[in-house]
mmCIF file of C-alpha atoms in Angstrom:
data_model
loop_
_atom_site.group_PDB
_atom_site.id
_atom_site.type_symbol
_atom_site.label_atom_id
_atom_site.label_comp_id
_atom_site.label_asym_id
_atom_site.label_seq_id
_atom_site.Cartn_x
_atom_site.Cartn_y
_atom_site.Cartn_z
ATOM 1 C CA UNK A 1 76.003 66.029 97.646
ATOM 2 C CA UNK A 2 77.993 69.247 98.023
ATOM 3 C CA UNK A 3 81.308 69.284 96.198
ATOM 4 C CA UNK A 4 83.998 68.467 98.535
ATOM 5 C CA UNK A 5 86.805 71.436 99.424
ATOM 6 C CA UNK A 6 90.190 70.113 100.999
ATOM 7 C CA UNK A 7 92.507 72.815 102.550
ATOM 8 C CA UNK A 8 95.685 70.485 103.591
ATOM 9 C CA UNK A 9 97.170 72.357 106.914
ATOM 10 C CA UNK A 10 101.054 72.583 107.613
ATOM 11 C CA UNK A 11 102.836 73.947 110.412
ATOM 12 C CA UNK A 12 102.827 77.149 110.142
ATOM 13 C CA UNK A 13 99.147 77.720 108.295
ATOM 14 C CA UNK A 14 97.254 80.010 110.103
ATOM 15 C CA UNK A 15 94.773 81.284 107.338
ATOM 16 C CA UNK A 16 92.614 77.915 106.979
ATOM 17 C CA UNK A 17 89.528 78.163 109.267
ATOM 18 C CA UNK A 18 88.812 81.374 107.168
ATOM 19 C CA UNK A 19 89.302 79.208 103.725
ATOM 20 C CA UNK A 20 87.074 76.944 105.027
ATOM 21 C CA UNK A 21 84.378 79.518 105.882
ATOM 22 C CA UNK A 22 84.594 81.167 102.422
ATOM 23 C CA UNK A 23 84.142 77.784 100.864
ATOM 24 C CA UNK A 24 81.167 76.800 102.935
ATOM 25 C CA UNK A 25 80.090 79.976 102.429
ATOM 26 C CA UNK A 26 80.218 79.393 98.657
ATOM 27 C CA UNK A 27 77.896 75.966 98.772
ATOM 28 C CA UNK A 28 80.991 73.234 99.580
ATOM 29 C CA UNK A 29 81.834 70.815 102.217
ATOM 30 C CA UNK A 30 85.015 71.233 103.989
ATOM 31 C CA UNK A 31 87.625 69.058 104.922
ATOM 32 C CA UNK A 32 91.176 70.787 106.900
ATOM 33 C CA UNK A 33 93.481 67.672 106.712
ATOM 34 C CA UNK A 34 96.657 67.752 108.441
ATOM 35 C CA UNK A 35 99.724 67.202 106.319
ATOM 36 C CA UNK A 36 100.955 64.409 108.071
ATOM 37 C CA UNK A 37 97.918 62.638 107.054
ATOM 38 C CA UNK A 38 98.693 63.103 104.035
ATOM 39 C CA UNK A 39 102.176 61.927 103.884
ATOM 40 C CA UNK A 40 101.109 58.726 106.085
ATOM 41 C CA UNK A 41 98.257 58.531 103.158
ATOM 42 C CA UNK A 42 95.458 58.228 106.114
ATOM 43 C CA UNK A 43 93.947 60.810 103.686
ATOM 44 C CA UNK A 44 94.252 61.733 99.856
ATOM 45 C CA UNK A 45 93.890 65.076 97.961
ATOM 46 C CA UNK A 46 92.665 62.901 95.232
ATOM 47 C CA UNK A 47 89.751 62.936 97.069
ATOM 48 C CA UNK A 48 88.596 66.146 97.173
ATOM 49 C CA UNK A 49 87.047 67.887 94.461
ATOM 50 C CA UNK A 50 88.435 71.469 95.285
ATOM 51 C CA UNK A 51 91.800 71.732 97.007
ATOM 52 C CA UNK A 52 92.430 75.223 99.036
ATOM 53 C CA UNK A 53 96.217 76.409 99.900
ATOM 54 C CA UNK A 54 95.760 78.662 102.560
ATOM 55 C CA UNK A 55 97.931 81.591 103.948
ATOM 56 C CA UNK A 56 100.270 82.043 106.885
ATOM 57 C CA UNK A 57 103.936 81.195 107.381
ATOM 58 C CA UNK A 58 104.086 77.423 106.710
ATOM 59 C CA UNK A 59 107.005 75.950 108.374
ATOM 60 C CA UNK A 60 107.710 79.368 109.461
ATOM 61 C CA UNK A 61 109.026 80.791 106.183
ATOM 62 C CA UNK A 62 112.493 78.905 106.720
ATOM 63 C CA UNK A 63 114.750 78.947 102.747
ATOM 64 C CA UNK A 64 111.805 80.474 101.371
ATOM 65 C CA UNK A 65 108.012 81.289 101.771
ATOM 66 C CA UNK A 66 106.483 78.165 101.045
ATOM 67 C CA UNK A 67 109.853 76.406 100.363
ATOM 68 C CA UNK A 68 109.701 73.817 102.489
ATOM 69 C CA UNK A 69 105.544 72.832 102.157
ATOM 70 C CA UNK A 70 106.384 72.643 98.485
ATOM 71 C CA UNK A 71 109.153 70.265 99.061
ATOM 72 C CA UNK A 72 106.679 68.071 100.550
ATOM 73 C CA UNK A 73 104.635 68.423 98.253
ATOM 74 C CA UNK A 74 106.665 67.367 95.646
ATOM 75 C CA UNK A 75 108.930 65.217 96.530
ATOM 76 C CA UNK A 76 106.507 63.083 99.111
ATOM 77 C CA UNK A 77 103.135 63.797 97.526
ATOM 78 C CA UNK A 78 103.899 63.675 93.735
ATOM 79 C CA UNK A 79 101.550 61.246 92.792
ATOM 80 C CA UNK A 80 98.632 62.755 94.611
ATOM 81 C CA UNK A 81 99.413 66.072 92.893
ATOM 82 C CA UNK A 82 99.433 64.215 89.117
ATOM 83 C CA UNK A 83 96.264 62.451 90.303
ATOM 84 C CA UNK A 84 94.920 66.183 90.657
ATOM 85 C CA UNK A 85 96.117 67.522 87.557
ATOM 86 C CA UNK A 86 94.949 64.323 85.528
ATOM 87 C CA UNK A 87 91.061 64.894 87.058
ATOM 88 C CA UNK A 88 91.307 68.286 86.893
ATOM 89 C CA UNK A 89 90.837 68.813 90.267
ATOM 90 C CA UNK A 90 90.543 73.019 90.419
ATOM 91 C CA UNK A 91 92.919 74.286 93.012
ATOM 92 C CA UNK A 92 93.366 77.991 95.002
ATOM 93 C CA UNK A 93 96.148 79.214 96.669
ATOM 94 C CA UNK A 94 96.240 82.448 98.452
ATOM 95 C CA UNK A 95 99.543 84.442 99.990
ATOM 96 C CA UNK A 96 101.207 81.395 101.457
ATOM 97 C CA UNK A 97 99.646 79.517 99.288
ATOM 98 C CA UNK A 98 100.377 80.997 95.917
ATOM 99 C CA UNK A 99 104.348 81.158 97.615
ATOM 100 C CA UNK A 100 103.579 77.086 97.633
ATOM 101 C CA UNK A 101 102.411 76.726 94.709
ATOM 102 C CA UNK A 102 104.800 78.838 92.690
ATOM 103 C CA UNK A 103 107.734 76.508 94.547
ATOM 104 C CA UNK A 104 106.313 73.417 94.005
ATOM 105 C CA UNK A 105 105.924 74.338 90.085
ATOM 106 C CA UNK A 106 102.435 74.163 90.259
ATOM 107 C CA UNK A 107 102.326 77.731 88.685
ATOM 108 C CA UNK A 108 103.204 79.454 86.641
ATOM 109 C CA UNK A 109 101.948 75.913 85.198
ATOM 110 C CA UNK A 110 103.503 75.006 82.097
ATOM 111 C CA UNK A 111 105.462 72.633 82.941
ATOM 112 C CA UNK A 112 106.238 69.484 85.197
ATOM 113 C CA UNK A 113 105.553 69.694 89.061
ATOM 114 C CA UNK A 114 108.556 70.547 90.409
ATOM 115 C CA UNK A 115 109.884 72.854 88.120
ATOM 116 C CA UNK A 116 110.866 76.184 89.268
ATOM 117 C CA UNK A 117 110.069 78.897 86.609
ATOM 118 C CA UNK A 118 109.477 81.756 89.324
ATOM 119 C CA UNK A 119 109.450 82.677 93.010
ATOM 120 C CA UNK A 120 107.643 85.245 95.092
ATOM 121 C CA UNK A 121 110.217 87.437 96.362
ATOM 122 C CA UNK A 122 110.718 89.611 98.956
ATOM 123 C CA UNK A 123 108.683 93.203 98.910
ATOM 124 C CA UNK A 124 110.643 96.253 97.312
ATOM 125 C CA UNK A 125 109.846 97.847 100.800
ATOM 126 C CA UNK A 126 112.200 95.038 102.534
ATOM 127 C CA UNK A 127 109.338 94.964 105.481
ATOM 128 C CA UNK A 128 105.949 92.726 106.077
ATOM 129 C CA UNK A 129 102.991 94.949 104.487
ATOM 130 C CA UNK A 130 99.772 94.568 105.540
ATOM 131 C CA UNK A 131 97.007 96.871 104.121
ATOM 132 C CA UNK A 132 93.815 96.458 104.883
ATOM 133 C CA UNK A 133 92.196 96.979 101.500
ATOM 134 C CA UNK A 134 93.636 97.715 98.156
ATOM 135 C CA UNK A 135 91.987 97.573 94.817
ATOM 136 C CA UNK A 136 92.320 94.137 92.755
ATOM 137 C CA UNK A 137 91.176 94.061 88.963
ATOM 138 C CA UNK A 138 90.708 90.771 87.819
ATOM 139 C CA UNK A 139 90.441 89.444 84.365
ATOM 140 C CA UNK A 140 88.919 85.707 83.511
ATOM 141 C CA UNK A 141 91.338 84.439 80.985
ATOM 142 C CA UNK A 142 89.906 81.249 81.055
ATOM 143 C CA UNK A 143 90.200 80.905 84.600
ATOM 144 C CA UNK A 144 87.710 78.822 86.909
ATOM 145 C CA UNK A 145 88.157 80.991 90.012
ATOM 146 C CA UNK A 146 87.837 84.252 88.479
ATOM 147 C CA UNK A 147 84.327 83.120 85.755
ATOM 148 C CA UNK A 148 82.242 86.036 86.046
ATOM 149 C CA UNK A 149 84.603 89.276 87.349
ATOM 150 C CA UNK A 150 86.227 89.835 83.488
ATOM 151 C CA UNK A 151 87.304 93.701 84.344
ATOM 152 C CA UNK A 152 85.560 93.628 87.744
ATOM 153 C CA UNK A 153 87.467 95.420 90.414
ATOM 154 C CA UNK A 154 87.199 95.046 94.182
ATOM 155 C CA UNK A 155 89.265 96.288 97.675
ATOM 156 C CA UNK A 156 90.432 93.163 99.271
ATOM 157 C CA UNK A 157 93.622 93.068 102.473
ATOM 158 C CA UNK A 158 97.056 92.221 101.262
ATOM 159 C CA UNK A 159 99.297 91.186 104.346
ATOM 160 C CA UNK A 160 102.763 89.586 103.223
ATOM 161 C CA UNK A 161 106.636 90.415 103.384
ATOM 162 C CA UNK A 162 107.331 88.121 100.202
ATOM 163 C CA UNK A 163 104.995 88.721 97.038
ATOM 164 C CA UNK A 164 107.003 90.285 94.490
ATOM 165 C CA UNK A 165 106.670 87.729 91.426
ATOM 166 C CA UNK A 166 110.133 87.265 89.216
ATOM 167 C CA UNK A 167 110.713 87.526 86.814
ATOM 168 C CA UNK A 168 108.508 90.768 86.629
ATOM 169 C CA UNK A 169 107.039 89.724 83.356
ATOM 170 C CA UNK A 170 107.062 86.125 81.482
ATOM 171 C CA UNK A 171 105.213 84.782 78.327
ATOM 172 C CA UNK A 172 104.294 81.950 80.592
ATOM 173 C CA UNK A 173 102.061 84.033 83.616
ATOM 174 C CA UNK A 174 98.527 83.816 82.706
ATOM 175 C CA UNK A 175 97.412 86.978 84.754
ATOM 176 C CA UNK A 176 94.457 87.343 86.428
ATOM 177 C CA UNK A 177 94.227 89.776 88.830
ATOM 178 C CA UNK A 178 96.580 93.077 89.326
ATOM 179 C CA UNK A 179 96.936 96.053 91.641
ATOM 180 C CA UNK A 180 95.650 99.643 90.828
ATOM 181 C CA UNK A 181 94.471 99.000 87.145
ATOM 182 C CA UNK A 182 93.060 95.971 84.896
ATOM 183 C CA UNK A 183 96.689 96.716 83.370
ATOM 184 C CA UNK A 184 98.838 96.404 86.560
ATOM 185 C CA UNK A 185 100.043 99.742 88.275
ATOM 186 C CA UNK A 186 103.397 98.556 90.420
ATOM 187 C CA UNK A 187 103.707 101.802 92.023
ATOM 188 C CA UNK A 188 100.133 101.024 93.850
ATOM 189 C CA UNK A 189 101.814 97.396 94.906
ATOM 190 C CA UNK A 190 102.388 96.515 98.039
ATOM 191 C CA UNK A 191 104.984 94.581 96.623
ATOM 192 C CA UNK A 192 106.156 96.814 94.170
ATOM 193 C CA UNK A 193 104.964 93.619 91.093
ATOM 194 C CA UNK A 194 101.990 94.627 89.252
ATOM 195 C CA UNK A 195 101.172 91.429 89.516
ATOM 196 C CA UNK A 196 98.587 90.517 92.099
ATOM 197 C CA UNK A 197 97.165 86.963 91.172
ATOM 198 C CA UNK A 198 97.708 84.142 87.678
ATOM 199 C CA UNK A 199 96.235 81.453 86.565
ATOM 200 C CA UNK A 200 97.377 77.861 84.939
ATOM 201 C CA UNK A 201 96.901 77.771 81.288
ATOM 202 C CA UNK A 202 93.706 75.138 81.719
ATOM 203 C CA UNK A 203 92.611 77.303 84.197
ATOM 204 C CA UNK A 204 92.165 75.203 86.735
ATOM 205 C CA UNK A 205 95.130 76.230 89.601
ATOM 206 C CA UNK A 206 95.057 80.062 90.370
ATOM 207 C CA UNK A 207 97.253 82.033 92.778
ATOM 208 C CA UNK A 208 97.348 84.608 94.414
ATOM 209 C CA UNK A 209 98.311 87.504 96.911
ATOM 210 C CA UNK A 210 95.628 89.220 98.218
ATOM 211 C CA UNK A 211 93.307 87.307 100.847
ATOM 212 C CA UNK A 212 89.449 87.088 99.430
ATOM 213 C CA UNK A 213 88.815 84.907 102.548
ATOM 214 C CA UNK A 214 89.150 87.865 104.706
ATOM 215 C CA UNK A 215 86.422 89.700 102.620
ATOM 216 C CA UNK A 216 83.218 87.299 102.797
ATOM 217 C CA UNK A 217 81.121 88.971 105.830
ATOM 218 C CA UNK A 218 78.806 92.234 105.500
ATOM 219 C CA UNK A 219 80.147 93.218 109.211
ATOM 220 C CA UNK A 220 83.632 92.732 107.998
ATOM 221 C CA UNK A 221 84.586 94.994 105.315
ATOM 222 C CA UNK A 222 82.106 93.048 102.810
ATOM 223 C CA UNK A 223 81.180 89.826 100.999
ATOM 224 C CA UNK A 224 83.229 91.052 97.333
ATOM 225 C CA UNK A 225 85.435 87.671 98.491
ATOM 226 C CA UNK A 226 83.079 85.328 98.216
ATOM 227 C CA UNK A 227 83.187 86.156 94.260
ATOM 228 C CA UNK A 228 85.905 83.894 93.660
ATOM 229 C CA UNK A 229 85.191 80.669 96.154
ATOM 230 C CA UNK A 230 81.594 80.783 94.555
ATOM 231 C CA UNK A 231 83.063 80.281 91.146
ATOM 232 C CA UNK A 232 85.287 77.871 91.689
ATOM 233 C CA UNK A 233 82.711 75.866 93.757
ATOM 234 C CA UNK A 234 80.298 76.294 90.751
ATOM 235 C CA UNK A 235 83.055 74.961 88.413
ATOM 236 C CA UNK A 236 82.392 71.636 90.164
ATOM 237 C CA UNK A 237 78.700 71.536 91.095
#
């Protein structure tokens, strides 16, 4: 049977039919399971055997990008998140969803959920960018979701107003993907952080800016995308 992907959807989330295409795309089944389900516990995360945080403006942005989804995550879904972590469940989150994860202490990852080591914070520009393709390097490090791009470089679309990781630099990020060079280039950032994507330490939860779900059809600016759904599928299969 085809590993199972499960891309919970908030209020707000408007990025999740095209996480679900990019994972079926990649060999998985696909399950979009709204949150409430969750918190009633009609459904479980602890099912799934890939978990997708997708991007938009969950809750629409209110405190923080991601604040709010994260304090539901935490505070209401705790132990489904600890199951996760204690089957090693591999987990994405992209623009919205890396603002999630980094609020809900999922990442930088070295410590307990709900810990907040860093936030994604609002673009050196002070407006909403939205580029349509930008070069991302990307480095394994151990990481599920980027097996098999170690110095590979692709364009993918960046469209956020909040993605500038602080602290700019910490013994803690595990990076694994950066704008304009395999070192990090801010000044080609739409975010002005060289810092495009990082990783967990067991390299199992990776987040990041850019969207590779808008980059997995040949009519559509290309399939380079599909790079990072297929390994993190193939992590499970």
């Amino acid at each position: 049977m085809k590993p199972l992907a499960m891309i919970p959807w908030f209020p707000g989330t408007n990025c999740h039919h095209e996480m679900a295409r990019a994972f079926e795309a990649s060999g998985a089944r696909v399950e979009i399971v709204q949150y409430t389900k969750l918190l009633n516990h009609t459904v479980s995360l602890t099912e799934a055997d890939l978990v997708g945080l997708a991007g938009g403006f969950s809750f629409g942005d209110h405190i923080r990008s991601g604040a709010i989804a994260a304090c539901d995550l935490v505070w209401l879904l705790r132990d489904q998140l600890e199951a996760l972590r204690a089957r090693r469940i591999p987990i994405l989150g992209v623009c919205n969803g890396f603002q999630i994860m980094v609020e809900a202490g999922l990442l930088p990852g070295d410590g307990k959920i709900g810990d907040h080591a860093a936030v994604l914070d609002t673009n050196l520009s002070g407006r909403f960018e939205h580029w349509t393709q930008i070069p991302i390097y990307f480095r394994h490090d151990g990481c599920v979701w980027t097996n098999g791009l170690d110095g590979v470089s692709f364009t993918l679309p960046v469209a956020h107003g909040e993605g500038r990781l602080v602290p700019a630099a910490s013994p803690d990020y595990h990076v694994v993907a950066t704008y304009g060079s395999l070192a990090g280039d801010a000044n080609k950032s739409p975010n002005g952080s060289p810092i495009a994507g990082i990783c967990s330490p067991d390299g199992l939860v990776m987040g990041m800016m850019p969207h590779p779900e808008r980059r997995i059809d040949k009519l559509r600016g290309g399939e380079q995308g599909l790079a990072i759904f297929r390994a993190g599928v193939g992590a499970v299969s």
